Coordinates of N, CA and C in Angstrom, one line a residue:
X1 N -8.1 0.9 -34.4 CA -7.1 1.9 -34.0 C -7.5 3.3 -34.3
X2 N -8.4 3.5 -35.3 CA -8.8 4.8 -35.7 C -9.7 5.4 -34.6
X3 N -10.5 4.6 -33.9 CA -11.4 5.2 -32.9 C -10.9 5.2 -31.5
X4 N -9.6 5.0 -31.4 CA -9.0 5.1 -30.0 C -8.9 6.5 -29.6
X5 N -9.4 6.9 -28.4 CA -9.3 8.2 -27.9 C -8.3 8.2 -26.7
X6 N -7.4 9.1 -26.7 CA -6.5 9.2 -25.6 C -7.2 9.7 -24.3
X7 N -6.8 9.1 -23.2 CA -7.3 9.5 -21.9 C -6.6 10.9 -21.5
X8 N -7.3 11.7 -20.7 CA -6.7 13.0 -20.4 C -5.4 12.9 -19.6
X9 N -5.3 11.9 -18.7 CA -4.1 11.9 -17.8 C -3.2 10.8 -18.2
X10 N -3.4 10.1 -19.3 CA -2.5 9.0 -19.8 C -2.1 9.2 -21.2
X11 N -0.9 8.8 -21.5 CA -0.4 9.0 -22.9 C -0.9 7.7 -23.7
X12 N -0.7 7.9 -25.0 CA -1.1 6.8 -25.9 C -0.1 5.6 -25.7
X13 N -0.6 4.4 -25.6 CA 0.3 3.3 -25.5 C 1.2 3.2 -26.7
X14 N 2.4 2.7 -26.5 CA 3.4 2.7 -27.6 C 2.9 1.7 -28.7
X15 N 2.1 0.7 -28.3 CA 1.7 -0.2 -29.4 C 0.6 0.4 -30.2
X16 N -0.1 1.5 -29.8 CA -1.1 2.1 -30.6 C -0.6 3.4 -31.3
X17 N 0.6 3.7 -31.1 CA 1.1 5.0 -31.7 C 1.3 4.7 -33.2
X18 N 0.6 5.4 -34.1 CA 0.7 5.1 -35.5 C 2.1 5.3 -36.1
X19 N 2.9 6.2 -35.5 CA 4.3 6.3 -36.1 C 5.1 5.1 -35.7
X20 N 4.8 4.4 -34.6 CA 5.6 3.3 -34.2 C 5.0 2.0 -34.7
X21 N 3.7 2.0 -35.0 CA 3.0 0.8 -35.3 C 3.4 0.2 -36.6
X22 N 3.5 1.0 -37.6 CA 3.8 0.5 -39.0 C 5.3 0.6 -39.3
X23 N 6.1 1.4 -38.6 CA 7.5 1.5 -39.0 C 8.4 0.8 -38.0
X24 N 8.0 -0.5 -37.7 CA 8.9 -1.3 -36.9 C 10.1 -1.8 -37.7
X25 N 11.2 -1.9 -37.0 CA 12.3 -2.5 -37.7 C 12.2 -4.0 -37.8
X26 N 13.0 -4.6 -38.6 CA 12.9 -6.1 -38.8 C 13.3 -6.8 -37.4
X27 N 14.3 -6.2 -36.7 CA 14.6 -6.8 -35.4 C 13.5 -6.8 -34.4
X28 N 12.8 -5.6 -34.4 CA 11.7 -5.4 -33.4 C 10.6 -6.4 -33.8
X29 N 10.3 -6.5 -35.1 CA 9.2 -7.5 -35.5 C 9.6 -8.9 -35.1
X30 N 10.9 -9.2 -35.3 CA 11.3 -10.6 -35.0 C 11.2 -10.9 -33.5
X31 N 11.6 -9.8 -32.7 CA 11.5 -10.0 -31.3 C 10.1 -10.2 -30.8
X32 N 9.2 -9.4 -31.4 CA 7.8 -9.5 -31.0 C 7.2 -10.9 -31.4
X33 N 7.6 -11.3 -32.6 CA 7.1 -12.6 -33.1 C 7.7 -13.8 -32.2
X34 N 8.9 -13.6 -31.7 CA 9.5 -14.6 -30.8 C 8.8 -14.6 -29.5
X35 N 8.5 -13.4 -29.0 CA 7.7 -13.4 -27.7 C 6.3 -14.0 -27.9
X36 N 5.7 -13.7 -29.0 CA 4.4 -14.2 -29.2 C 4.4 -15.7 -29.4
X37 N 5.5 -16.2 -30.0 CA 5.6 -17.7 -30.2 C 5.8 -18.4 -28.8
X38 N 6.7 -17.7 -28.0 CA 6.9 -18.3 -26.7 C 5.7 -18.3 -25.8
X39 N 4.9 -17.2 -25.9 CA 3.6 -17.2 -25.1 C 2.7 -18.2 -25.6
X40 N 2.6 -18.4 -27.0 CA 1.7 -19.4 -27.5 C 2.1 -20.8 -27.1
X41 N 3.4 -21.0 -27.1 CA 3.9 -22.4 -26.7 C 3.6 -22.6 -25.2
X42 N 3.8 -21.7 -24.4 CA 3.5 -21.8 -22.9 C 2.0 -22.1 -22.7
X43 N 1.2 -21.3 -23.5 CA -0.3 -21.5 -23.4 C -0.7 -22.9 -23.8
X44 N -0.1 -23.3 -24.9 CA -0.4 -24.7 -25.4 C 0.0 -25.8 -24.4
X45 N 1.2 -25.6 -23.8 CA 1.6 -26.6 -22.8 C 0.6 -26.6 -21.6
X46 N 0.2 -25.4 -21.2 CA -0.7 -25.3 -20.1 C -2.0 -25.9 -20.4
X47 N -2.5 -25.7 -21.6 CA -3.8 -26.2 -22.0 C -3.7 -27.7 -22.1
X48 N -2.6 -28.3 -22.6 CA -2.5 -29.7 -22.7 C -2.5 -30.3 -21.3
X49 N -1.8 -29.7 -20.3 CA -1.8 -30.2 -19.0 C -3.1 -30.1 -18.3
X50 N -3.8 -29.0 -18.6 CA -5.1 -28.8 -18.0 C -6.2 -29.7 -18.5
X51 N -6.1 -30.0 -19.8 CA -7.2 -30.8 -20.4 C -6.8 -32.3 -20.5
X52 N -5.7 -32.7 -19.8 CA -5.3 -34.1 -19.8 C -6.3 -34.9 -19.0
X53 N -7.0 -35.9 -19.6 CA -8.0 -36.7 -18.8 C -7.4 -37.6 -17.9
X54 N -6.1 -38.0 -18.0 CA -5.4 -38.9 -17.2 C -4.5 -38.2 -16.2
X55 N -4.8 -37.0 -15.9 CA -3.9 -36.2 -15.0 C -4.2 -36.7 -13.6
X56 N -3.1 -36.9 -12.8 CA -3.2 -37.4 -11.4 C -2.5 -36.4 -10.5
X57 N -1.7 -35.4 -11.0 CA -1.1 -34.5 -10.1 C -1.6 -33.1 -10.4
X58 N -1.2 -32.1 -9.6 CA -1.6 -30.8 -9.8 C -0.7 -30.1 -10.9
X59 N -1.2 -29.2 -11.5 CA -0.4 -28.4 -12.5 C 0.3 -27.4 -11.8
X60 N 1.7 -27.4 -11.9 CA 2.5 -26.4 -11.2 C 2.8 -25.3 -12.2
X61 N 2.5 -24.1 -11.7 CA 2.8 -22.9 -12.4 C 4.0 -22.2 -11.7
X62 N 5.1 -22.1 -12.4 CA 6.3 -21.6 -11.7 C 6.1 -20.1 -11.3
X63 N 5.4 -19.3 -12.1 CA 5.2 -17.9 -11.8 C 4.4 -17.8 -10.5
X64 N 3.4 -18.6 -10.4 CA 2.5 -18.6 -9.2 C 3.3 -19.1 -8.0
X65 N 4.2 -20.1 -8.2 CA 5.0 -20.5 -7.1 C 6.0 -19.4 -6.6
X66 N 6.6 -18.7 -7.5 CA 7.5 -17.6 -7.1 C 6.7 -16.5 -6.4
X67 N 5.5 -16.2 -6.9 CA 4.7 -15.2 -6.3 C 4.3 -15.6 -4.8
X68 N 3.9 -16.8 -4.6 CA 3.5 -17.3 -3.3 C 4.7 -17.2 -2.4
X69 N 5.9 -17.6 -2.9 CA 7.1 -17.6 -2.0 C 7.4 -16.2 -1.6
X70 N 7.3 -15.3 -2.6 CA 7.6 -13.9 -2.3 C 6.6 -13.3 -1.3
X71 N 5.4 -13.7 -1.4 CA 4.4 -13.2 -0.4 C 4.6 -13.8 1.0
X72 N 5.1 -15.0 1.0 CA 5.3 -15.7 2.3 C 6.6 -15.2 3.0
X73 N 7.5 -14.7 2.3 CA 8.8 -14.2 2.8 C 9.0 -12.7 2.4
X74 N 8.3 -11.8 3.0 CA 8.4 -10.4 2.5 C 9.6 -9.7 2.9
X75 N 10.3 -10.1 4.0 CA 11.5 -9.4 4.4 C 12.7 -9.7 3.6
X76 N 12.7 -10.8 2.9 CA 13.9 -11.1 2.0 C 13.8 -10.3 0.7
X77 N 12.6 -9.9 0.4 CA 12.4 -9.2 -0.9 C 12.1 -7.7 -0.7
X78 N 12.3 -7.2 0.5 CA 11.9 -5.8 0.8 C 13.0 -4.9 0.2
X79 N 12.5 -3.8 -0.4 CA 13.4 -2.8 -0.9 C 13.0 -1.5 -0.3
X80 N 13.9 -0.8 0.5 CA 13.6 0.5 1.0 C 13.5 1.5 -0.1
X81 N 12.4 2.2 -0.1 CA 12.2 3.3 -1.1 C 11.7 4.5 -0.3
X82 N 11.5 5.6 -1.0 CA 10.9 6.8 -0.4 C 9.5 6.5 0.1
X83 N 8.7 5.7 -0.6 CA 7.4 5.4 -0.2 C 7.3 4.6 1.1
X84 N 8.2 3.5 1.2 CA 8.2 2.7 2.4 C 8.7 3.5 3.6
X85 N 9.7 4.4 3.3 CA 10.2 5.2 4.4 C 9.1 6.2 4.9
X86 N 8.4 6.8 4.0 CA 7.3 7.7 4.4 C 6.2 6.9 5.2
X87 N 5.9 5.7 4.7 CA 4.8 4.9 5.4 C 5.3 4.5 6.8
X88 N 6.6 4.2 6.9 CA 7.1 3.8 8.2 C 7.1 5.0 9.2
X89 N 7.4 6.2 8.7 CA 7.3 7.3 9.6 C 5.9 7.7 9.9
X90 N 5.0 7.6 8.9 CA 3.6 7.9 9.2 C 2.9 7.0 10.1
X91 N 3.2 5.7 10.0 CA 2.5 4.7 10.9 C 3.3 4.2 12.1
X92 N 4.6 4.7 12.2 CA 5.4 4.3 13.3 C 5.8 5.4 14.2
X93 N 6.2 6.5 13.7 CA 6.7 7.6 14.5 C 5.6 8.6 14.8
X94 N 4.9 9.0 13.8 CA 3.8 10.0 14.0 C 2.8 9.7 15.1
X95 N 2.3 8.4 15.1 CA 1.3 8.1 16.2 C 2.0 8.2 17.6
X96 N 3.2 7.8 17.7 CA 3.9 7.9 19.1 C 3.9 9.3 19.6
X97 N 4.4 10.2 18.7 CA 4.5 11.6 19.1 C 3.1 12.3 19.3
X98 N 2.2 11.9 18.5 CA 0.8 12.5 18.6 C 0.2 12.0 19.9
X99 N 0.3 10.7 20.3 CA -0.2 10.2 21.5 C 0.5 10.8 22.7
X100 N 1.8 11.0 22.6 CA 2.5 11.7 23.7 C 2.0 13.1 23.9
X101 N 1.8 13.8 22.8 CA 1.3 15.2 22.9 C -0.1 15.2 23.5
X102 N -1.0 14.3 23.1 CA -2.3 14.3 23.6 C -2.4 14.0 25.1
X103 N -1.6 13.0 25.5 CA -1.7 12.6 26.9 C -1.0 13.7 27.8
X104 N 0.1 14.3 27.3 CA 0.8 15.3 28.0 C -0.1 16.6 28.2
X105 N -0.7 17.0 27.1 CA -1.6 18.2 27.2 C -2.8 17.9 28.1
X106 N -3.4 16.7 28.0 CA -4.5 16.4 28.8 C -4.2 16.4 30.2
X107 N -3.0 15.8 30.6 CA -2.6 15.8 32.0 C -2.3 17.2 32.5
X108 N -1.7 18.1 31.7 CA -1.4 19.4 32.1 C -2.8 20.2 32.3
X109 N -3.7 20.0 31.4 CA -5.0 20.7 31.5 C -5.8 20.2 32.7
X110 N -5.8 18.9 32.9 CA -6.5 18.3 34.1 C -5.9 18.8 35.4
X111 N -4.6 18.8 35.5 CA -3.9 19.3 36.7 C -4.2 20.8 36.9
X112 N -4.2 21.6 35.9 CA -4.5 23.0 36.1 C -5.9 23.2 36.5
X113 N -6.8 22.4 35.9 CA -8.2 22.5 36.2 C -8.5 22.1 37.6
X114 N -7.9 21.0 38.1 CA -8.1 20.6 39.5 C -7.5 21.6 40.4
X115 N -6.4 22.2 40.1 CA -5.8 23.2 41.0 C -6.6 24.4 41.1
X116 N -7.4 24.7 40.0 CA -8.2 25.9 40.1 C -9.6 25.6 40.5
X117 N -9.9 24.4 41.0 CA -11.2 23.9 41.4 C -12.3 24.1 40.4
X118 N -12.0 24.0 39.2 CA -13.0 24.1 38.1 C -14.0 23.0 38.1
X119 N -13.6 21.8 38.4 CA -14.5 20.7 38.3 C -15.4 20.5 39.5
X120 N -15.2 21.2 40.6 CA -16.0 21.0 41.8 C -17.3 21.8 41.7
X121 N -18.3 21.4 42.3 CA -19.6 22.2 42.3 C -19.3 23.4 43.1
X122 N -20.2 24.4 42.9 CA -20.0 25.7 43.5 C -20.0 25.7 45.1
X123 N -20.9 24.9 45.6 CA -21.0 24.8 47.1 C -19.7 24.2 47.7
X124 N -19.2 23.2 47.0 CA -18.0 22.6 47.5 C -16.8 23.5 47.4
X125 N -16.8 24.3 46.3 CA -15.7 25.3 46.1 C -15.7 26.3 47.2
X126 N -17.0 26.8 47.6 CA -17.1 27.8 48.7 C -16.6 27.2 50.0
X127 N -17.0 25.9 50.3 CA -16.6 25.3 51.5 C -15.1 25.1 51.5
X128 N -14.5 24.7 50.4 CA -13.1 24.5 50.3 C -12.3 25.8 50.6
X129 N -12.8 26.9 50.0 CA -12.2 28.2 50.2 C -12.3 28.7 51.6
X130 N -13.5 28.4 52.2 CA -13.7 28.8 53.6 C -12.7 28.0 54.5
X131 N -12.6 26.7 54.3 CA -11.7 25.9 55.1 C -10.3 26.3 54.9
X132 N -9.9 26.8 53.7 CA -8.5 27.3 53.5 C -8.3 28.6 54.3
X133 N -9.4 29.4 54.4 CA -9.2 30.7 55.2 C -9.1 30.4 56.6
X134 N -9.8 29.4 57.1 CA -9.8 29.1 58.6 C -8.5 28.6 59.0
X135 N -7.9 27.7 58.2 CA -6.7 27.1 58.6 C -5.4 27.9 58.2

């Protein structure tokens, strides 16, 4: 703990804060011990299932099952936030308007260029102008 150096953009974790590390209340220590005991018990049960030589079925992990279900059904668990709204606008609305602008300006530019005979070679432009004068 003495050689821990704080990162420039991150604060010190609460578990490594010296003022919090040694001055835990009895309730906080008991809660941490209970959580550690629960984790140790779950780990022991998993290790027993994993190392059972007579195992015939798969080991079911409820957390993994919940995660797979949430990944398979994203719309039931969708929460609209500022980030999702911004992403929806950036990938849904902005491309439509930008493509409309590109196609519209290209069409206007092409029409004006064709009307001014900019694309035609010089000899054809002269012939076209002469034919316009004659008729």
